[in-house]
Coordinates of C-alpha atoms in Angstrom, one line a residue:
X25 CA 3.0 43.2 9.0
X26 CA -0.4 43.9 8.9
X27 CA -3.8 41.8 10.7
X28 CA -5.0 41.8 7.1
X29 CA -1.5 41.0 5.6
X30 CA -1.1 38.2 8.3
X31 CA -4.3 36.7 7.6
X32 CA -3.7 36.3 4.2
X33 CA -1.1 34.5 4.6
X34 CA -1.9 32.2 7.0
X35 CA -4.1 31.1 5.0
X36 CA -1.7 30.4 1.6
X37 CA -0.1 28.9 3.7
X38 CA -2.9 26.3 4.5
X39 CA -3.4 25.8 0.8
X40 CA 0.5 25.7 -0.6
X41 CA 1.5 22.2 -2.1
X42 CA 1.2 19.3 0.3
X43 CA -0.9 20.0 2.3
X44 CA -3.4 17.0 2.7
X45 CA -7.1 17.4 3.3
X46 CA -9.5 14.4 4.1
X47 CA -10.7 13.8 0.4
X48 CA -6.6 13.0 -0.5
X49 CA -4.9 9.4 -0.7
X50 CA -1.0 10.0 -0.2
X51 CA 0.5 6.8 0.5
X52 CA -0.4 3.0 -0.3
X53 CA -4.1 2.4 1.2
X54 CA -4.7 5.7 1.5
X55 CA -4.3 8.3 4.5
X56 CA -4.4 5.5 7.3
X57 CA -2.6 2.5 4.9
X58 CA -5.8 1.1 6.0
X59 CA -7.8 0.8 2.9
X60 CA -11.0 3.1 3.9
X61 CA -12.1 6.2 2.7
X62 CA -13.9 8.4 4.9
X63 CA -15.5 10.1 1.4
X64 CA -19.4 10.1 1.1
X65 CA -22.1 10.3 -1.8
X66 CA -20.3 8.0 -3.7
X67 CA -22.4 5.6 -6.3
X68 CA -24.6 2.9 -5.0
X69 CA -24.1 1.0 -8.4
X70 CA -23.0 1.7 -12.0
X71 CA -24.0 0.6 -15.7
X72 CA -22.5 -2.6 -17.4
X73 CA -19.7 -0.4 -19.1
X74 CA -18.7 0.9 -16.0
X75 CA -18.4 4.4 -14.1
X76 CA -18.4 7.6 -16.1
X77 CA -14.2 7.8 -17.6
X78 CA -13.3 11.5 -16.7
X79 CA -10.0 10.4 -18.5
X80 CA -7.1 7.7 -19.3
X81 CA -3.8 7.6 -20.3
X82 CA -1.4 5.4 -21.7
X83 CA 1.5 4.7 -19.2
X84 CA 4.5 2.4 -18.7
X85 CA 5.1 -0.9 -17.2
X86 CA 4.6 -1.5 -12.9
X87 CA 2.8 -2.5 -9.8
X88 CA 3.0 1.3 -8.0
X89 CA -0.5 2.5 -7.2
X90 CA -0.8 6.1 -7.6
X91 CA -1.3 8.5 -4.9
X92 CA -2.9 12.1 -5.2
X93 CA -2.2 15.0 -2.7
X94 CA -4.3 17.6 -3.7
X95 CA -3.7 18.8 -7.5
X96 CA -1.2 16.8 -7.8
X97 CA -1.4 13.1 -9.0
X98 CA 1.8 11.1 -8.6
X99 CA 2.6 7.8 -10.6
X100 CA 5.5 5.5 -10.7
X101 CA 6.2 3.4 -13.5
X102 CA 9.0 2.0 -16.1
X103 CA 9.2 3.7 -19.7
X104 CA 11.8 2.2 -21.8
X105 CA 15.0 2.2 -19.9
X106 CA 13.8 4.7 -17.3
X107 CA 12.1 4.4 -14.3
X108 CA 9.5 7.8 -14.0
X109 CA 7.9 9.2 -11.5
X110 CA 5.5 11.4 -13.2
X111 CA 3.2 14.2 -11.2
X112 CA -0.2 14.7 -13.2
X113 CA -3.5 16.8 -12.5
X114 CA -5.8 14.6 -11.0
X115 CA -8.5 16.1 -12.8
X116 CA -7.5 15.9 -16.5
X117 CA -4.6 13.9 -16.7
X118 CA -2.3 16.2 -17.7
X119 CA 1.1 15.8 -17.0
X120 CA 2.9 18.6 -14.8
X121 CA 6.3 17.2 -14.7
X122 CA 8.5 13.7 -14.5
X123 CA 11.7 12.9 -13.2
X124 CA 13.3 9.8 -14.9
X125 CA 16.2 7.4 -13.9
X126 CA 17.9 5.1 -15.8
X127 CA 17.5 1.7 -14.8
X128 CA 19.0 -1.8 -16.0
X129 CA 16.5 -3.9 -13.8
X130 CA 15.6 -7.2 -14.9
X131 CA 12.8 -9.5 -12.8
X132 CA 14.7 -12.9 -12.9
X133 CA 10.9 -14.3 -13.0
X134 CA 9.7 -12.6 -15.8
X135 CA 7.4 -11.0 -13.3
X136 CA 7.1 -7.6 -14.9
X137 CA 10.4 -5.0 -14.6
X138 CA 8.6 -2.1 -13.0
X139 CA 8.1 -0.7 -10.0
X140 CA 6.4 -2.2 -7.3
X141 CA 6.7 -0.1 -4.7
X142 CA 4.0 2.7 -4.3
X143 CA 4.9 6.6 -3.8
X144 CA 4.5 8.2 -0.6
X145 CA 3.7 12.1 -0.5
X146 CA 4.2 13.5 2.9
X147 CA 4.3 17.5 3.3
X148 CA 6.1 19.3 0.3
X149 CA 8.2 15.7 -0.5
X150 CA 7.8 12.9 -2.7
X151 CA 9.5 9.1 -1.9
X152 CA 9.9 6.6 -4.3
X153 CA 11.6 3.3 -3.8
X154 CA 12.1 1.4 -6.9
X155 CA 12.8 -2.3 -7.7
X156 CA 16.5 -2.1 -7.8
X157 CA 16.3 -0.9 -4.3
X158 CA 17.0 3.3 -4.8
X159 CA 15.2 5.5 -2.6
X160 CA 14.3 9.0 -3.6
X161 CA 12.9 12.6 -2.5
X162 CA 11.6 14.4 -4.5
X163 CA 10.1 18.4 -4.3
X164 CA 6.2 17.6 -5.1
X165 CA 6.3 21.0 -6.5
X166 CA 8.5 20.7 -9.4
X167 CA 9.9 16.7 -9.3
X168 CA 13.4 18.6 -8.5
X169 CA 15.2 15.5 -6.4
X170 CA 16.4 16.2 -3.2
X171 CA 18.0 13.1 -2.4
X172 CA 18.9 9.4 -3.1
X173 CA 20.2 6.8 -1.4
X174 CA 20.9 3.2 -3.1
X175 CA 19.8 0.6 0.0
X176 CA 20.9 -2.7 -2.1
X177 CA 24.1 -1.3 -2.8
X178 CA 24.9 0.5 0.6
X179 CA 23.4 -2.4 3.2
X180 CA 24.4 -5.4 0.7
X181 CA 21.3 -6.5 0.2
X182 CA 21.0 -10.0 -0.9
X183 CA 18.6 -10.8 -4.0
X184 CA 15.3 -11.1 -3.0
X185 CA 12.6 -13.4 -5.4
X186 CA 11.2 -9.8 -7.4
X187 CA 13.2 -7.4 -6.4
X188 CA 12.4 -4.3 -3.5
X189 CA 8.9 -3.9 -3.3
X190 CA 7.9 -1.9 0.3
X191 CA 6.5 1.2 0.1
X192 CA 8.6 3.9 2.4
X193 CA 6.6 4.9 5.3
X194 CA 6.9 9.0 6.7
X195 CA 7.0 9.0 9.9
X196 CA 7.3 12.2 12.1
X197 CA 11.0 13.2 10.9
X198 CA 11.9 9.9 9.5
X199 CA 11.6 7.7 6.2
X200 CA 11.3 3.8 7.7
X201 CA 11.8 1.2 5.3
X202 CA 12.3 -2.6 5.7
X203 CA 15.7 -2.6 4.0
X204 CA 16.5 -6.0 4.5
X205 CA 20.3 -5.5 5.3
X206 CA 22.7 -7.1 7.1
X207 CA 22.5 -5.7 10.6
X208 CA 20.0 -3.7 8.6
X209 CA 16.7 -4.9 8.5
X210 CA 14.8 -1.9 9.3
X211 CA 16.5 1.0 8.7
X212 CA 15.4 5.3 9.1
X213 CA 16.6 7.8 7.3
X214 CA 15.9 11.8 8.1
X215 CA 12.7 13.0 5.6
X216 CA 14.6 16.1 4.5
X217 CA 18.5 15.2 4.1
X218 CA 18.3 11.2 3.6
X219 CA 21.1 10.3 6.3
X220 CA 20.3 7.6 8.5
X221 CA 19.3 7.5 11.9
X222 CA 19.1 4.3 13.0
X223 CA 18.9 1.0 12.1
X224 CA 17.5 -2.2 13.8
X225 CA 16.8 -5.8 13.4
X226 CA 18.5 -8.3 10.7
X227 CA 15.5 -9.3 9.4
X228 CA 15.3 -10.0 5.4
X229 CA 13.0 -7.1 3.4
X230 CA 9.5 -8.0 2.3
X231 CA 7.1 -7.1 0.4
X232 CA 4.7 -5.9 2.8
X233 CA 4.6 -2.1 3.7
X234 CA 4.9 -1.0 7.4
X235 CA 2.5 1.2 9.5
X236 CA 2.5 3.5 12.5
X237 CA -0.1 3.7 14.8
X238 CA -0.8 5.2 18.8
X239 CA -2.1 2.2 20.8
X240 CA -3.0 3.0 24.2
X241 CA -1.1 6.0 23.9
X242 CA 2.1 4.1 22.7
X243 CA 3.4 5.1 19.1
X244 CA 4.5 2.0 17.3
X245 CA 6.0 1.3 13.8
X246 CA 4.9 -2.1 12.8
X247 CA 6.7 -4.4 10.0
X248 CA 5.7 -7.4 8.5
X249 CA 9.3 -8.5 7.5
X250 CA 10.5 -11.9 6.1
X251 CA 11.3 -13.4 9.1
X252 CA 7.7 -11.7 10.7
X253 CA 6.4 -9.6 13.0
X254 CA 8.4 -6.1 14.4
X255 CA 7.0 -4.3 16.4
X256 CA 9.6 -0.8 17.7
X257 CA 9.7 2.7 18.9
X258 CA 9.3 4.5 15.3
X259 CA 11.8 7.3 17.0
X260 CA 14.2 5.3 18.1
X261 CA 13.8 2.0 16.4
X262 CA 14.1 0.2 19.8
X263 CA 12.3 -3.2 19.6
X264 CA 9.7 -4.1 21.5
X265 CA 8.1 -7.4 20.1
X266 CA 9.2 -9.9 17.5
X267 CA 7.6 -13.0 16.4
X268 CA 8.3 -15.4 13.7
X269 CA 5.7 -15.7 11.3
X270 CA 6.6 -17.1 7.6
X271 CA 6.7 -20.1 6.0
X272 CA 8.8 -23.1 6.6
X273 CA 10.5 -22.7 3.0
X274 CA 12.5 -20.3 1.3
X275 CA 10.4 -19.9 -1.7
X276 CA 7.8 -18.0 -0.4
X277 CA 7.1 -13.9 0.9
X278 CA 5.1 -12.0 2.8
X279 CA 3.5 -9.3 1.4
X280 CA 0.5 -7.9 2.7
X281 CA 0.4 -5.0 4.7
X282 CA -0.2 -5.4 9.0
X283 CA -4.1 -4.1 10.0
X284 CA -4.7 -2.0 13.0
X285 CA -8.1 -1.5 14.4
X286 CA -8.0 -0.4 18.0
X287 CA -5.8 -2.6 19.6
X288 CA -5.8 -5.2 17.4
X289 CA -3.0 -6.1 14.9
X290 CA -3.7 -8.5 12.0
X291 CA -1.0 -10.2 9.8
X292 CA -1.5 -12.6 7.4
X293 CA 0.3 -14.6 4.5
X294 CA -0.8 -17.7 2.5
X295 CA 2.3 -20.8 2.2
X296 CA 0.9 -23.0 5.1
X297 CA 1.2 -20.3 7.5
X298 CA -1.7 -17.9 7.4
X299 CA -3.5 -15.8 9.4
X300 CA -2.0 -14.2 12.9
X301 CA -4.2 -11.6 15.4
X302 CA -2.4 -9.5 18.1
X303 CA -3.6 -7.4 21.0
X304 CA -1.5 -5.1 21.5
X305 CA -1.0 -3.7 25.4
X306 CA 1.0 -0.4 26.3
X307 CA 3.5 -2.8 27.9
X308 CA 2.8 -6.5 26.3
X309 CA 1.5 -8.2 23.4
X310 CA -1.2 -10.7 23.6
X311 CA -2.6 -13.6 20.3
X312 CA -5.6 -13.5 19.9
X313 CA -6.1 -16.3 17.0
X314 CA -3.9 -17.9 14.2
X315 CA -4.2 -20.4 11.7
X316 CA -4.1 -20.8 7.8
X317 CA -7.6 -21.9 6.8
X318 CA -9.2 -18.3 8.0
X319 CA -7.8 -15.3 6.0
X320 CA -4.6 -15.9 4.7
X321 CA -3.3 -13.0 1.9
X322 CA -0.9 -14.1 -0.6
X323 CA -0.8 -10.3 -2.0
X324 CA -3.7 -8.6 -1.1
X325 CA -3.8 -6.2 2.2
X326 CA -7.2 -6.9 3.5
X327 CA -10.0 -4.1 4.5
X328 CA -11.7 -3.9 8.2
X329 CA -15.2 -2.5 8.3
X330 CA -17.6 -2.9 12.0
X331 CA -15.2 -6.1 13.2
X332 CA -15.2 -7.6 10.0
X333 CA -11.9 -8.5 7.3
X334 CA -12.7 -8.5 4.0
X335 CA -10.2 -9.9 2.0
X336 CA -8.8 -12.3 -0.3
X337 CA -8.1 -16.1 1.0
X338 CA -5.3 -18.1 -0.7
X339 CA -2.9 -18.6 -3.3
X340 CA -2.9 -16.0 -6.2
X341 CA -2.1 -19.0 -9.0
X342 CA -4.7 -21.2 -7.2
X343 CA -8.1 -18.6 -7.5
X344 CA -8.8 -17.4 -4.2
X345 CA -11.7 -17.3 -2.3
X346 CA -13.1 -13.1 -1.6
X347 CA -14.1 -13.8 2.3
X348 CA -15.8 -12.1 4.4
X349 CA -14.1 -12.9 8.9
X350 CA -14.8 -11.7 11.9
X351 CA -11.7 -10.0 13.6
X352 CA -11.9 -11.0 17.0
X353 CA -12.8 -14.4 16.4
X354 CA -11.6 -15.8 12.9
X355 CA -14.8 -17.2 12.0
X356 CA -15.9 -17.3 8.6
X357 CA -18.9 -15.4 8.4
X358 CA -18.9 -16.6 4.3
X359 CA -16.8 -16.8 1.2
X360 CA -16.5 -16.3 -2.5
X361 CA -14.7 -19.3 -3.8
X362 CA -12.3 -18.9 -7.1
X363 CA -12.9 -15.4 -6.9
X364 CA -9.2 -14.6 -8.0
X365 CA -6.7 -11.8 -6.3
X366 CA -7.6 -8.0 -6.3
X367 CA -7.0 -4.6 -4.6
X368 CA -10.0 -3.3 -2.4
X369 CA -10.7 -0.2 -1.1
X370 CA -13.9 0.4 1.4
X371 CA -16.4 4.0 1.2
X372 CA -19.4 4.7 1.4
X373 CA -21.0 0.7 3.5
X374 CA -19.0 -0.6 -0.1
X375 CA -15.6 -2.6 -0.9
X376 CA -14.6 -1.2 -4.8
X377 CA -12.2 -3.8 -6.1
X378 CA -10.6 -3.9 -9.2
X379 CA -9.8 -8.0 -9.6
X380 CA -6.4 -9.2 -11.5
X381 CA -8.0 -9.8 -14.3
X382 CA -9.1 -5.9 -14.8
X383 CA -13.0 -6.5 -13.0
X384 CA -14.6 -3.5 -11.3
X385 CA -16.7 -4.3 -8.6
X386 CA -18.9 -2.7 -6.2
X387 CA -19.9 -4.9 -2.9
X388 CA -21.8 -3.9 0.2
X389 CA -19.3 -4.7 3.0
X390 CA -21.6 -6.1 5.3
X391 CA -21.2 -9.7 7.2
X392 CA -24.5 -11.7 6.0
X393 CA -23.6 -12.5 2.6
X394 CA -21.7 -11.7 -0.4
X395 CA -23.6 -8.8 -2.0
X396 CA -22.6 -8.0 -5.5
X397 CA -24.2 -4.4 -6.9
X398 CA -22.3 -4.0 -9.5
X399 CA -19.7 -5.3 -12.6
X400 CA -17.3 -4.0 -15.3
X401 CA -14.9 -5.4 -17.2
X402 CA -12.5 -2.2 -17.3
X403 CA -8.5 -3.3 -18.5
X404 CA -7.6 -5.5 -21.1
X405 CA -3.7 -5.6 -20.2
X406 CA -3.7 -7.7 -17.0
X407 CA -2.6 -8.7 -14.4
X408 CA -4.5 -5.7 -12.4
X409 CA -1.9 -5.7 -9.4
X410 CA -1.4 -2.0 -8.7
X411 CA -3.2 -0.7 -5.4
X412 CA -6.7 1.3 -6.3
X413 CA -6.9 5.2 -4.8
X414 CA -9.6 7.3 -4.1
X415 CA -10.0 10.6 -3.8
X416 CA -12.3 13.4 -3.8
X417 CA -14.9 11.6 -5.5
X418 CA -12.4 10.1 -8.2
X419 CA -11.4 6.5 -8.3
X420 CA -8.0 6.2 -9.9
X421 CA -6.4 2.4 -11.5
X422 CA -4.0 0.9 -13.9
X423 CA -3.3 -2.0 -15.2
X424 CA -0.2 -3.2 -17.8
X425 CA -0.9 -0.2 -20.2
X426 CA -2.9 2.8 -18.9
X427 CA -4.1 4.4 -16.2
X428 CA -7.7 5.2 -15.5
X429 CA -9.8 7.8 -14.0
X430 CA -13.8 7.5 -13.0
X431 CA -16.3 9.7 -11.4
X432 CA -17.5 8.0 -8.6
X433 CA -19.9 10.8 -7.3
X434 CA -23.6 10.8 -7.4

């Protein structure tokens, strides 16, 4: 092979499918599951109608954000009888391919009977869990599925309150997900061929998401499960820390997704239980603060910016309050009251949220007050409960109905 030949091919091989640059947002919360965007040069405010609409399309039922690697675009959702994961240009809309499943899923709450569990992309794959509890791969090239595994069915999983709703989490080599299964709480399976590699806990699934992070030079997976806090060697799935932290009755979940900034781990729920801050050491785990009347998330995963949450205080039915917390401390630096649930993304010194009831907003994330700069009223087919993405420039949402595109760039 030539220098020249074996140039050119190093770099097609920087740009084939999957690869995922700074500007992309491949899993829930973007690159980190964190909720920032690095991105720059975004808009400072927009007009009462909202950003420019590069496009919108009509879509099915679901709570899945979409993720975008790239030029590709993935979305979950329910059409009909079929659950679809559907791979669309980010930049027009149009549709590339879909893969569809048939599904007999019924919420027993009449809470919707899509997906709520939001696509991961890692590398060349695509992993889907869906509310029925069936994990696929699929090629991000073509949709072509690789594998499936049913996780209700083959860990007897007992009926959760709205069926599976944890996003899988790539990790090195391994898919994690919070299973929920007997002798099966946490569960890995290999990225590439689906069979499991280990299994730990007992602990019931949840709705939260897990995250992997290097604290003082120890890699840890960290779940939020029903029972609470798991912290465990993502490679092995050895545990390290557990602590209880739900609520003292049945009818209730947890559901937002852990924080990490630095060393410190936040956790939070809303059902009398509330908020919980640890620091984690290489070799023990430290809390910082608890208590209920600080930040506690019903749904909502909240954002850090400079040592400050940002984030969305109590029950979902009951109007929450958008607050504004210092980390370290738990003190209430001020707060929004009745300002309803919403997903929330920080770039650019702002937090873009899209509320429940289909508001766009644009707030400078900064501790001395609540700072609106700007409002639209975007969706008419709420409840907004999908996870916002950003990328390269473009802010991408759904509600009910349809899924939106806007041109956040200067």
């Amino acid at each position: 092979m030539t220098a020249a030949r074996s140039l050119l091919l190093s770099v097609g091989l920087l740009c084939v499918v999957g690869a995922v640059s700074g500007a992309d947002w491949p899993q829930l919360l973007g690159p980190n599951r964190d909720g920032v965007s690095t991105e720059t040069g975004l808009l400072q405010t927009w007009p009462k109608e909202g950003p420019k609409v590069i496009w919108q399309k009509d879509i099915g039922e679901g709570f899945a954000g979409p993720v975008i690697v790239g030029d590709r675009l993935i979305l979950f959702h329910r059409v009909g009888d079929n659950m679809v994961v559907a791979c669309l240009d980010p930049a027009s809309g149009k549709e590339r391919w879909k893969f569809p499943y048939q599904t007999s899923y019924q919420d027993d709450f009449g809470k919707g009977n899509g997906p709520r569990a939001t696509p991961t992309v890692a590398g060349d794959h695509v992993y889907t869990l869906g509310p029925a509890g069936h994990l696929h791969c699929l090629d991000l090239a073509s949709g072509k599925k690789l594998w499936e595994r049913d996780l209700v069915k083959e860990y007897q999983v007992p009926a959760s309150y709205f069926g599976v709703g944890t996003s899988p989490l790539v990790e090195g080599d391994l898919v994690l997900v919070n299973v929920g299964g007997k002798k099966a709480g946490i569960v890995a399976f290999h990225k590439e061929t689906g069979k499991e590699a280990w299994r730990a806990t007992q602990d019931g699934a949840s709705y939260s998401s897990p995250v992997a992070a290097t604290i003082h030079g120890v890699r840890q997976g960290i779940f939020f499960t029903r029972q609470g806090v798991v912290l465990l060697d993502p490679r092995t799935g050895n545990v390290r820390y557990q602590k209880r932290w739900r609520a003292r009755y049945d009818a209730s979940v947890n559901a937002a997704t852990p924080l990490v900034a630095g060393d410190l781990v936040f956790f939070s729920t809303c059902y009398e239980t509330g908020a919980l801050l640890l620091k984690v050491g290489k070799d023990k785990v430290e809390e910082v603060w608890s208590g209920d009347e600080e930040m506690s998330n019903h749904y909502n995963t909240c954002v850090q910016h400079d040592g400050f949450l940002y984030g969305f205080h109590g029950r979902q039915e009951q109007g929450p309050a958008l607050r504004c917390v210092e980390l370290k401390t738990g003190k209430v630096r001020w707060s929004r009251e009745r300002y309803g649930c919403g997903s929330m993304v920080l770039a650019d010194g702002n937090a873009i949220i899209l509320t429940e009831r289909g508001d766009l907003v644009l707030a400078e994330a900064t501790p001395q007050a609540y700072r609106e700069k700007a409002r639209a009223h975007v969706f008419d087919a709420p409840p907004c409960r999908a996870q916002i993405a950003l990328a390269n420039g473009r802010l991408y949402a759904r509600d009910g109905a349809k899924l939106v595109c806007w041109d956040l760039k200067k």
